[in-house]
XYZ file of C-alpha atoms in Angstrom:
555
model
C 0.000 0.000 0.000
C 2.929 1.544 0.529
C 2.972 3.076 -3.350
C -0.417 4.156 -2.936
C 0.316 7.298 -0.321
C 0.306 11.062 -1.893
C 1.050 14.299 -0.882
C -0.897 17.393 -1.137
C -0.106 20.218 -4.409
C -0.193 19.720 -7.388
C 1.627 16.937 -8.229
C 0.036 14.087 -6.549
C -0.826 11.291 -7.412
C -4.039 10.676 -9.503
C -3.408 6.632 -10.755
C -0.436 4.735 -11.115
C 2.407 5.494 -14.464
C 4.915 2.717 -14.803
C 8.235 3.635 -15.586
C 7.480 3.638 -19.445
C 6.147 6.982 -19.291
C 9.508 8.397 -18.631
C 11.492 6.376 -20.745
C 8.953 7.054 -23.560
C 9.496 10.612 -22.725
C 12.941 10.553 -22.807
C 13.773 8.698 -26.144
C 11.584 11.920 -27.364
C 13.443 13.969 -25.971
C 16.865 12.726 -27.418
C 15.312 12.560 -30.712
C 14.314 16.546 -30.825
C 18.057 17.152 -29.427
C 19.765 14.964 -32.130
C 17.142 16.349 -34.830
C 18.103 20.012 -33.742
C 21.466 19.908 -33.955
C 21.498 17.845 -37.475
C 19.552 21.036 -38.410
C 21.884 23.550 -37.041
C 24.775 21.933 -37.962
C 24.120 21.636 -41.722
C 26.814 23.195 -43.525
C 26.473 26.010 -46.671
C 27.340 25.700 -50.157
C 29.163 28.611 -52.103
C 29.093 28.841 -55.194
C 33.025 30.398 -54.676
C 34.936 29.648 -51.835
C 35.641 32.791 -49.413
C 39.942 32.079 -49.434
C 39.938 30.294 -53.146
C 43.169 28.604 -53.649
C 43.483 29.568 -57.446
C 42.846 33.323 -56.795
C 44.568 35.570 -53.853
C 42.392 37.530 -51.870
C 43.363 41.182 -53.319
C 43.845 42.877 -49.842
C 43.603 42.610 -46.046
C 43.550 44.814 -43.258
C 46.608 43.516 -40.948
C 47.087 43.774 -37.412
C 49.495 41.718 -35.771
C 48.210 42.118 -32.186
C 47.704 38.769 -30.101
C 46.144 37.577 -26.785
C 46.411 40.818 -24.015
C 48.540 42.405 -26.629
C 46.767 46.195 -27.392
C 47.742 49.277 -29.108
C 45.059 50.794 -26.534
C 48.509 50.093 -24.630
C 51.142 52.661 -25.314
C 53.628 50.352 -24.102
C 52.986 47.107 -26.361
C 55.524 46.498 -29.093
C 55.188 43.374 -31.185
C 58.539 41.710 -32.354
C 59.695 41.440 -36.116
C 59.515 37.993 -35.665
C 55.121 37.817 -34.865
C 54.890 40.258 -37.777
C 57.278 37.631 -39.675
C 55.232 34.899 -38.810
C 51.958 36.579 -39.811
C 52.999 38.070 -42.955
C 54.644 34.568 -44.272
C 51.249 33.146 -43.209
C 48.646 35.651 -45.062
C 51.553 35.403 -48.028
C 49.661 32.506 -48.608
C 46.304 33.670 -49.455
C 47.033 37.953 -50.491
C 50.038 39.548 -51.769
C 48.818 42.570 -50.064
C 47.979 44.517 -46.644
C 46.705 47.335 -45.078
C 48.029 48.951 -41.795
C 46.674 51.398 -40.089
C 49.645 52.535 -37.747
C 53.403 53.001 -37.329
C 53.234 52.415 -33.621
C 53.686 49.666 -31.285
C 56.523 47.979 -34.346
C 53.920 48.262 -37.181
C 56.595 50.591 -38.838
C 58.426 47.390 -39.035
C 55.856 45.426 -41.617
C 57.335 47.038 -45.138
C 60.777 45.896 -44.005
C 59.498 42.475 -43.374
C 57.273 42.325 -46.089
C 60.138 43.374 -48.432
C 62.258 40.887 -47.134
C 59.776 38.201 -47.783
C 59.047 39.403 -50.825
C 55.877 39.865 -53.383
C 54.201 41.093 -50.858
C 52.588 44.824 -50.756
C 51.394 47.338 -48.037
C 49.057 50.037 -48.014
C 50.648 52.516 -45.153
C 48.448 54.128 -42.770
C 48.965 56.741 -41.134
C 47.308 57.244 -37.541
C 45.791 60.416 -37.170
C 44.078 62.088 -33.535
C 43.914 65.285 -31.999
C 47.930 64.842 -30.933
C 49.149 67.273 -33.800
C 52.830 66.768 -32.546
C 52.202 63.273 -32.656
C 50.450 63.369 -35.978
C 53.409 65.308 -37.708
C 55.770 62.385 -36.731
C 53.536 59.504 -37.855
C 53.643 61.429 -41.477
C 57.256 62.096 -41.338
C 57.839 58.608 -40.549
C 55.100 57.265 -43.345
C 57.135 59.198 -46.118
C 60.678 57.889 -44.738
C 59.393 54.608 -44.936
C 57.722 54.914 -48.478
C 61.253 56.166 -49.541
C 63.009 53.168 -48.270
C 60.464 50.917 -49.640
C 59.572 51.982 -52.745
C 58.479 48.631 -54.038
C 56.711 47.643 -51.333
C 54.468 50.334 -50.100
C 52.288 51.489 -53.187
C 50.112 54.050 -51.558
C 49.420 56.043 -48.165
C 46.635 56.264 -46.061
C 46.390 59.480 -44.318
C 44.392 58.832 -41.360
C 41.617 56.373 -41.084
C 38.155 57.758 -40.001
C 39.113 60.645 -38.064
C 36.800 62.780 -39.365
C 34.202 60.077 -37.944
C 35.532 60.051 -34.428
C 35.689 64.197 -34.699
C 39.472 63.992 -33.460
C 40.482 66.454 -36.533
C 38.862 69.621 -39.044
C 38.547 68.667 -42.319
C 40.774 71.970 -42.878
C 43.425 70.067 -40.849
C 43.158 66.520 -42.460
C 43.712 68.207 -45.977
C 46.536 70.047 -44.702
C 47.966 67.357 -43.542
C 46.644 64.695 -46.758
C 48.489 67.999 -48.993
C 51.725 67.982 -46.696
C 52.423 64.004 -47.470
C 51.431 63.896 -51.136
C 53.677 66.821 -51.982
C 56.704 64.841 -50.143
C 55.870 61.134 -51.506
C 55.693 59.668 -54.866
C 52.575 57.267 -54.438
C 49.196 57.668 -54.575
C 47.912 59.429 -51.145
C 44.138 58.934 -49.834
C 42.093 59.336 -46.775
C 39.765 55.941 -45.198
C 37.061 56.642 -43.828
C 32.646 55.191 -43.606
C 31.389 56.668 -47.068
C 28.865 59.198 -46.081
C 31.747 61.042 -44.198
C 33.288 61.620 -47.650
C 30.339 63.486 -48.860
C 29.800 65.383 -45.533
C 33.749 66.241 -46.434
C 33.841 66.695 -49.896
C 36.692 69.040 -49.827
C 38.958 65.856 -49.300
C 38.352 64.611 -52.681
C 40.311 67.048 -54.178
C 43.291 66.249 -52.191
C 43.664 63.020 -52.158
C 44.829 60.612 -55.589
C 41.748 58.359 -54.621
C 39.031 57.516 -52.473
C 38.992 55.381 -49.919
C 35.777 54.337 -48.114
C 34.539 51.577 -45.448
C 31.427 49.970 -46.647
C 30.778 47.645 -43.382
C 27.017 46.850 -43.893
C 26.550 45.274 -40.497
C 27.158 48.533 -38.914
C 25.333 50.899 -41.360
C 22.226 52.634 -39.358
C 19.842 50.611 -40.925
C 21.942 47.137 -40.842
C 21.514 45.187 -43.795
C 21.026 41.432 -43.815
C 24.075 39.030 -44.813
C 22.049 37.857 -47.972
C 21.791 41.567 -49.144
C 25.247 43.011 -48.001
C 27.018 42.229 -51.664
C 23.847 44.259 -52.888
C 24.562 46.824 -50.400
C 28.063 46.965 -51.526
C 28.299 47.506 -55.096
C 25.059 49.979 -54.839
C 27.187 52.565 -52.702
C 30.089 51.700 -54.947
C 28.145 53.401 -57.724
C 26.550 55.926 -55.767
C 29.827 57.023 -54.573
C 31.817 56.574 -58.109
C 28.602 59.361 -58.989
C 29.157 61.704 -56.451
C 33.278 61.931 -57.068
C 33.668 61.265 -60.881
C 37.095 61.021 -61.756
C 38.840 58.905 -59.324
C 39.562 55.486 -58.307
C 37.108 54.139 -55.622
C 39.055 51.590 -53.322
C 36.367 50.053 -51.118
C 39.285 50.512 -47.824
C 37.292 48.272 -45.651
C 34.073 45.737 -46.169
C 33.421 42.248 -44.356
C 31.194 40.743 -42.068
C 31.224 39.269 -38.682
C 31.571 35.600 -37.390
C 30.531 36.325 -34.016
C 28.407 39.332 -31.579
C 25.029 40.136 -31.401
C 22.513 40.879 -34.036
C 21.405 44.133 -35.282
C 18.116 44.225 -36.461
C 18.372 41.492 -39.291
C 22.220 41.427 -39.403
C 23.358 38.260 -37.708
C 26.841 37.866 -37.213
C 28.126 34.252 -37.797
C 30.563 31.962 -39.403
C 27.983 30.993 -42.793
C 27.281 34.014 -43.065
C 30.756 35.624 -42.409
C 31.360 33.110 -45.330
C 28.770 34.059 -47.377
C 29.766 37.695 -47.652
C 32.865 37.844 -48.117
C 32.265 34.942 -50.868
C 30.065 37.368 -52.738
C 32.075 40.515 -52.233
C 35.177 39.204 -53.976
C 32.691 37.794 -56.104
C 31.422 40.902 -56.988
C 34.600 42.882 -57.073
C 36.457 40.514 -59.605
C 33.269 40.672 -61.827
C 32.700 44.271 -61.617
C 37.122 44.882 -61.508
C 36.984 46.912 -58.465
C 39.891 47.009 -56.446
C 38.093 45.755 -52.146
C 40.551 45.355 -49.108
C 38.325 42.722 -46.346
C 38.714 43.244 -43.207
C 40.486 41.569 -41.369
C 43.534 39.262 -41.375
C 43.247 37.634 -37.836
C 40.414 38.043 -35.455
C 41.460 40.813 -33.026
C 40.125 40.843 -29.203
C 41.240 43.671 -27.780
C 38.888 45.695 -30.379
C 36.067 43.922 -28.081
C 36.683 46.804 -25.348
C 36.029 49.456 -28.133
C 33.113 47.202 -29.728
C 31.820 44.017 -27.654
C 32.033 40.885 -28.730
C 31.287 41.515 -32.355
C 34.684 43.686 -32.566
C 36.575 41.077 -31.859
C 35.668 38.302 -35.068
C 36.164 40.195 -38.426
C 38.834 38.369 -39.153
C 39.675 35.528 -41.834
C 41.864 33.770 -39.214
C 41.326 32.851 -35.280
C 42.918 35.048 -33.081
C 43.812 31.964 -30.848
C 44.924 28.928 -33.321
C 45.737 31.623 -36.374
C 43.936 29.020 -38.405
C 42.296 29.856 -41.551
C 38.453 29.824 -40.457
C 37.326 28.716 -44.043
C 39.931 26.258 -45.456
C 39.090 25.163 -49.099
C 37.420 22.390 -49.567
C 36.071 21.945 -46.504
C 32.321 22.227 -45.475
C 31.016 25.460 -43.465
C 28.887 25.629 -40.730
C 28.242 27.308 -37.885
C 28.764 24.666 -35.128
C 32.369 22.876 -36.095
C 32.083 20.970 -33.190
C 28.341 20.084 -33.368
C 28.868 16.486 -32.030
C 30.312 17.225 -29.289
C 27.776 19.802 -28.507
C 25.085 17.535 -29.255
C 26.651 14.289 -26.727
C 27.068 17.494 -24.160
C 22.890 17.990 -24.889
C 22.128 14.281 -25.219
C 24.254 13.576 -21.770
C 22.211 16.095 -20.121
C 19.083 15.298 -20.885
C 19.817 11.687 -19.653
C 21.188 13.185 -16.071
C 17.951 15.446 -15.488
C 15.551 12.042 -16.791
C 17.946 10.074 -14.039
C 17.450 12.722 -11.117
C 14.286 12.660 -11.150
C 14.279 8.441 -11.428
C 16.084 8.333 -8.884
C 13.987 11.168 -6.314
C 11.541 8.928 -6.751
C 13.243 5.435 -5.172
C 12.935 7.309 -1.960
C 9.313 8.575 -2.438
C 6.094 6.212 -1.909
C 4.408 7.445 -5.107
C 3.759 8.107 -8.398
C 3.705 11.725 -10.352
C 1.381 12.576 -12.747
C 2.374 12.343 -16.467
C 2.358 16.209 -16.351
C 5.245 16.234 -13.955
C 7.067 13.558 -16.779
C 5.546 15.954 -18.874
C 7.542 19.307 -17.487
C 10.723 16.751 -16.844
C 10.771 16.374 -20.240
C 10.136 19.772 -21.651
C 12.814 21.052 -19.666
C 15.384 18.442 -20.330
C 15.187 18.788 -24.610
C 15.286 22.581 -23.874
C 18.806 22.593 -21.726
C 20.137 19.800 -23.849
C 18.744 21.123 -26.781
C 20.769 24.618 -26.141
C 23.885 23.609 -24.228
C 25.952 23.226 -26.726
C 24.932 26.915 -28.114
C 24.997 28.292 -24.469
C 28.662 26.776 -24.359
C 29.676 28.611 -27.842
C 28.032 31.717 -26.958
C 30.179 31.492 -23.030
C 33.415 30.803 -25.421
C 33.319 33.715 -27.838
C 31.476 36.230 -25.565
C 33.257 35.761 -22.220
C 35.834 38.646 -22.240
C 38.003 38.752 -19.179
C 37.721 37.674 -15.477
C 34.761 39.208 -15.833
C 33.414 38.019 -18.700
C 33.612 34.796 -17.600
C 31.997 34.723 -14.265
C 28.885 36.325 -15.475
C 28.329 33.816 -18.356
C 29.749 31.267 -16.929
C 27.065 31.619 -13.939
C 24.255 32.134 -16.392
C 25.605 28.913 -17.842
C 25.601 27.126 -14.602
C 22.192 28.208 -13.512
C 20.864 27.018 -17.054
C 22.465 23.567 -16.068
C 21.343 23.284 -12.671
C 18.317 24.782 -13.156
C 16.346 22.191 -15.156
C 17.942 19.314 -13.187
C 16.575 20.429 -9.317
C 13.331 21.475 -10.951
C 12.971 18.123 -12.312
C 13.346 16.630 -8.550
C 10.961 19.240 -7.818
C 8.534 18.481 -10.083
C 7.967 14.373 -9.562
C 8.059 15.525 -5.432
C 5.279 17.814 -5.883
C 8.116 20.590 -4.070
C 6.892 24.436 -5.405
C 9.450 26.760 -6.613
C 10.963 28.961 -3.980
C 11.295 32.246 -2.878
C 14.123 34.510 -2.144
C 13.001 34.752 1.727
C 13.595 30.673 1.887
C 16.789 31.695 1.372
C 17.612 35.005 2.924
C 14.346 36.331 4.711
C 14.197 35.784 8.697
C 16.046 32.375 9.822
C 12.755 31.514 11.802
C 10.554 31.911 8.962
C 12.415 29.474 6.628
C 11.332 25.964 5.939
C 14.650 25.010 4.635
C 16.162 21.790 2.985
C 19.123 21.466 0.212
C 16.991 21.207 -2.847
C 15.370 24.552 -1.933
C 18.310 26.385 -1.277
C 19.960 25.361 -4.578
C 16.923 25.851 -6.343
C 16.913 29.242 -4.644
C 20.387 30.082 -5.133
C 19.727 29.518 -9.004
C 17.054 31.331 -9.405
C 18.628 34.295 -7.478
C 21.799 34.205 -9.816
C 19.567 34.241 -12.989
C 17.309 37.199 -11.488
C 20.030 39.227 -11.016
C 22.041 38.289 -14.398
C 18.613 38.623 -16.264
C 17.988 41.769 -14.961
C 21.503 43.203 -15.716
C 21.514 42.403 -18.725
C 17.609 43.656 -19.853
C 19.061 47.343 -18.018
C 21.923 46.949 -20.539
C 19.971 46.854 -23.647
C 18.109 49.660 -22.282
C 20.231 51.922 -21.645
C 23.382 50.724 -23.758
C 22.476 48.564 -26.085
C 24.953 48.840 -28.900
C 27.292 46.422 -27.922
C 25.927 43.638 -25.647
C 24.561 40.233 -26.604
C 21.884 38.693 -26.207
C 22.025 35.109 -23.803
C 18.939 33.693 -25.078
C 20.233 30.195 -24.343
C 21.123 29.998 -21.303
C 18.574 32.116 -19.955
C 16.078 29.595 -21.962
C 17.917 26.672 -20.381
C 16.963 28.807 -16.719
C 13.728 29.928 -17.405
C 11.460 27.072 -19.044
C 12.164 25.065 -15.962
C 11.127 27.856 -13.371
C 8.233 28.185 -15.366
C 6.926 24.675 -15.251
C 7.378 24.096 -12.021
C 5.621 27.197 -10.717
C 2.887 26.230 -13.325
C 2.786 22.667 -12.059
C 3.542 22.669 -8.079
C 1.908 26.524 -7.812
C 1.258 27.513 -3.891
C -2.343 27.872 -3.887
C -1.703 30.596 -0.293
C 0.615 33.253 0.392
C 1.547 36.780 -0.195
C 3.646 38.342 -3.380
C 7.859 38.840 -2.313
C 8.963 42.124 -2.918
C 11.877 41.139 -4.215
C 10.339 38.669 -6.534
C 7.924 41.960 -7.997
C 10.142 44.179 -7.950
C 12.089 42.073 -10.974
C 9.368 41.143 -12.611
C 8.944 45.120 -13.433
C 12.067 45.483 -14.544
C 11.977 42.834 -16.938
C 8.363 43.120 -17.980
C 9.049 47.285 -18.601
C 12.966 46.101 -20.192
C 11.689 43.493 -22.748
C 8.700 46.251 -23.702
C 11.400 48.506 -24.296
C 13.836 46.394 -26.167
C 11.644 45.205 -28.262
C 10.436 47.979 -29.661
C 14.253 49.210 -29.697
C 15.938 46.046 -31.565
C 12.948 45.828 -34.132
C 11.174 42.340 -35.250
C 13.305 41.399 -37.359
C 16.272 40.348 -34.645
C 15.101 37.172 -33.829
C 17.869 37.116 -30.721
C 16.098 39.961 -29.440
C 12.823 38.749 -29.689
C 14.160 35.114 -28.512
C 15.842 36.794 -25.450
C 12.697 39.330 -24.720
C 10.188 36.459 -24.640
C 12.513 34.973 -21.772
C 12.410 38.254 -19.821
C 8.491 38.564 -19.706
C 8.110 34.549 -19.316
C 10.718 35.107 -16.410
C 8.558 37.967 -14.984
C 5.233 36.142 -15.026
C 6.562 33.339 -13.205
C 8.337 35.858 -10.534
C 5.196 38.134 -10.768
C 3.430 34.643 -9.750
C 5.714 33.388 -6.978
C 4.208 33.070 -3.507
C 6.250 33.574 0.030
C 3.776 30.356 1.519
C 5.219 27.152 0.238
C 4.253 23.753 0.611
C 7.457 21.837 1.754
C 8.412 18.354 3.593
């Protein structure tokens, strides 16, 4: 008789469910995980291959720094030999680079690159609001051009100053004038094309025009699929507006990683994709395009987030080509291992709960299997993404710790609610955890089922105030804030307290994410799908917080 006793809430029993119910459940469960991540996994087909092995790439932008290395630091310097290294490597796929500085031992890449030989540079020439400094970068861009006159086959005075409003456009011609008279290659400005026709003066001092076409970060982003489009339309636009002159297109690309804007999703297809089409395009059309970038290049994720960080055709880490000919492209390189993370997981939250239950004289409703299950293909179904997404967005110390507890509590999460949910056990309240020690019914699966929820409240909430009020350059954590939520959710849905009063705490944030998510997605636009993704976890998240009660039904 013993299997016949039940508990009060929500979850007791109603008649007997043999232990096919779960297993049922779970061979479902595996099947969506290994169906989801055949789907996301599938690689693309190009009709040209971004790094083609019987064509060179005609330019890249080249910066040699590494790991904690940073021009933002005055005192880095990068050895001959790194720049040695890189240039022998890139030799390999362009006979030709851009630089955008003689500091920190850039002024050392013609010397290396005419050493190797075959190889080109396009010298830049750092401009700010340091005139002092600024007259010794251009003294020291037309010694070098003199010294290498076979290697460096044009000048780039400055490189979007006139964007950052460090300099008058008075001053950068001055300046533009000052080199060209002294040098005897072509001399240009770089900088986003609708500064050049804000600054139209510039045309007529410079031998051609240079201009960044970078149609992720245009102010209406532009999709991957339309950024070739985007490309070559501004091209002509611009070869309109200054008849005449060469148009280099100085900088164009795409990101692998980073958050979306609007429709512009960074990642590795369609990093891939774009590029693919640009050169494309640019051989077709015989317009001269320098890509950005060589090798990915972290430190730019201070100035930018995580996006700045992945423009580049190699890893920062492995310097390994990201596209290698010949060899499929996808997203997810190491799908199966993200997919036996999932499957592994989903097994360990089915087993939890099996084995709650040796110790309990009863039976839980199929809806209990029901919300095991549910949240189990949703944490095993996103692992593996909330593992990439912890990888590539974790920058420092920092960086880590707060994904890498998001990550945890999207691990943890669904297995304790499982246990909760085949106990008939409601989900907690921050007062079972820190209100008055004589008012707290405690045990250890509600204090880590408290503990979780408290570290995704407060990581959720930081993070919907950051697309508020700075929303430029953070990402979204839709996965594992999915892999948190859904089974907080459930189990408030399944083992809800039917008495007790609202938590402050737990109201107070619900508002914030109810009012954030309004906000951001209104902000973002519909047609960024990680906003939307990440916005329906806020306000799912503040229903079941809005919902929580302080009276709980416990052992």
């Amino acid at each position: 008789m013993a299997c016949e006793q039940v508990i009060d809430g929500p979850s007791r029993r109603t008649e007997p469910i043999s232990l096919r119910t779960p297993l049922a459940l779970l061979l479902v469960s595996l099947g969506v995980i290994v169906a989801v991540w055949w789907w996301l996994a599938t690689p693309i087909t190009l009709a040209r291959a971004p790094i083609d092995p019987a064509e060179k790439v005609q330019c890249v932008s080249y910066a040699p720094f590494r790991g904690e290395q940073s021009p933002l630091n005055a005192w880095t310097h990068i050895e001959a030999d790194q720049i040695e290294q890189d240039l022998r490597q890139l030799k390999e796929i362009t006979d030709c680079v851009r630089t955008y500085s003689m500091e920190n031992g850039l002024d050392q890449v013609p010397a290396i690159a005419a050493r190797i030989g075959g190889m080109k540079v396009l010298q830049g020439i750092w401009l700010s609001s340091n005139r002092a400094k600024n007259l010794d970068q251009a003294a020291l861009a037309v010694r070098l051009s003199k010294d290498f006159p076979g290697v460096i086959t044009s000048i780039i005075v400055g490189n979007e100053v006139l964007l950052r409003g460090e300099m008058t456009t008075q001053d950068l011609v001055s300046i533009i004038r000052s080199v060209k008279a002294q040098v005897s290659v072509p001399v240009t400005y770089a900088d986003v094309w609708e500064f050049w026709l804000k600054n139209r003066e510039v045309y007529d001092a410079v031998d051609f025009v240079t201009i960044h076409i970078l149609p992720y970060w245009e102010d209406f982003p532009v999709k991957a699929k339309f950024a070739a489009a985007h490309v070559e339309a501004i091209r002509e636009r611009m070869a309109v507006a200054f008849p005449g002159k060469e148009i280099l297109i100085g900088e164009t690309g795409w990101p692998s990683e980073g958050r979306m804007r609007e429709g512009a999703l960074p990642s590795r297809t369609n990093q891939a994709r774009v590029v693919s089409e640009i050169l494309s395009l640019a051989k077709a059309q015989k317009f001269r395009v320098n890509l950005i970038e060589s090798y990915d290049q972290p430190w730019k994720r201070k100035l930018e987030g995580t996006v700045g960080g992945y423009w580049g055709l190699y890893d920062s880490v492995r310097r390994n080509l990201k596209y290698p000919p010949g060899q499929p492209i996808s997203n997810f390189p190491y799908w199966k291992w993200y997919m036996g993370a999932g499957l592994g997981l989903c097994v360990l939250v089915f087993a939890v709960a099996l084995i709650t239950l040796r110790r309990r004289p009863w039976t839980p409703r199929f809806s209990a299997w029901l919300g095991v299950a549910i949240s189990a293909t949703t944490a095993g179904s996103l692992l593996g993404i909330g593992v990439d997404k912890m990888y590539y967005e974790s920058y420092g110390i920092g960086g880590w710790l707060h994904w890498g507890a998001l990550l945890l509590a999207g691990i943890l999460s669904p297995i304790f609610c499982a246990q909760a949910m085949v106990i008939g056990r409601s989900l907690p309240t921050f007062l079972d955890l820190l209100g008055p020690r004589e008012g707290r019914k405690w045990s250890k699966l509600t204090a880590v089922l408290c503990l979780t929820l408290a570290v995704t409240a407060v990581i959720a909430a930081q993070t919907a105030l950051a697309f508020v009020f700075d929303p430029r350059y953070h990402d979204f954590p839709y996965a594992s804030l999915t892999m948190a939520v859904v089974p907080f959710a459930l189990l408030l849905t399944l083992n809800r307290p039917q008495i007790g009063q609202r938590p402050i705490a737990e109201a107070v944030f619900a508002g914030v994410l109810a009012l954030s998510a309004v906000y951001v997605l209104f902000n973002e636009g519909r047609d960024n799908w990680q906003s939307l993704w990440t916005c329906a976890m806020y306000l799912l998240f503040a229903l079941t917080l809005w919902r929580a009660r302080a009276e709980q039904i416990q052992e």
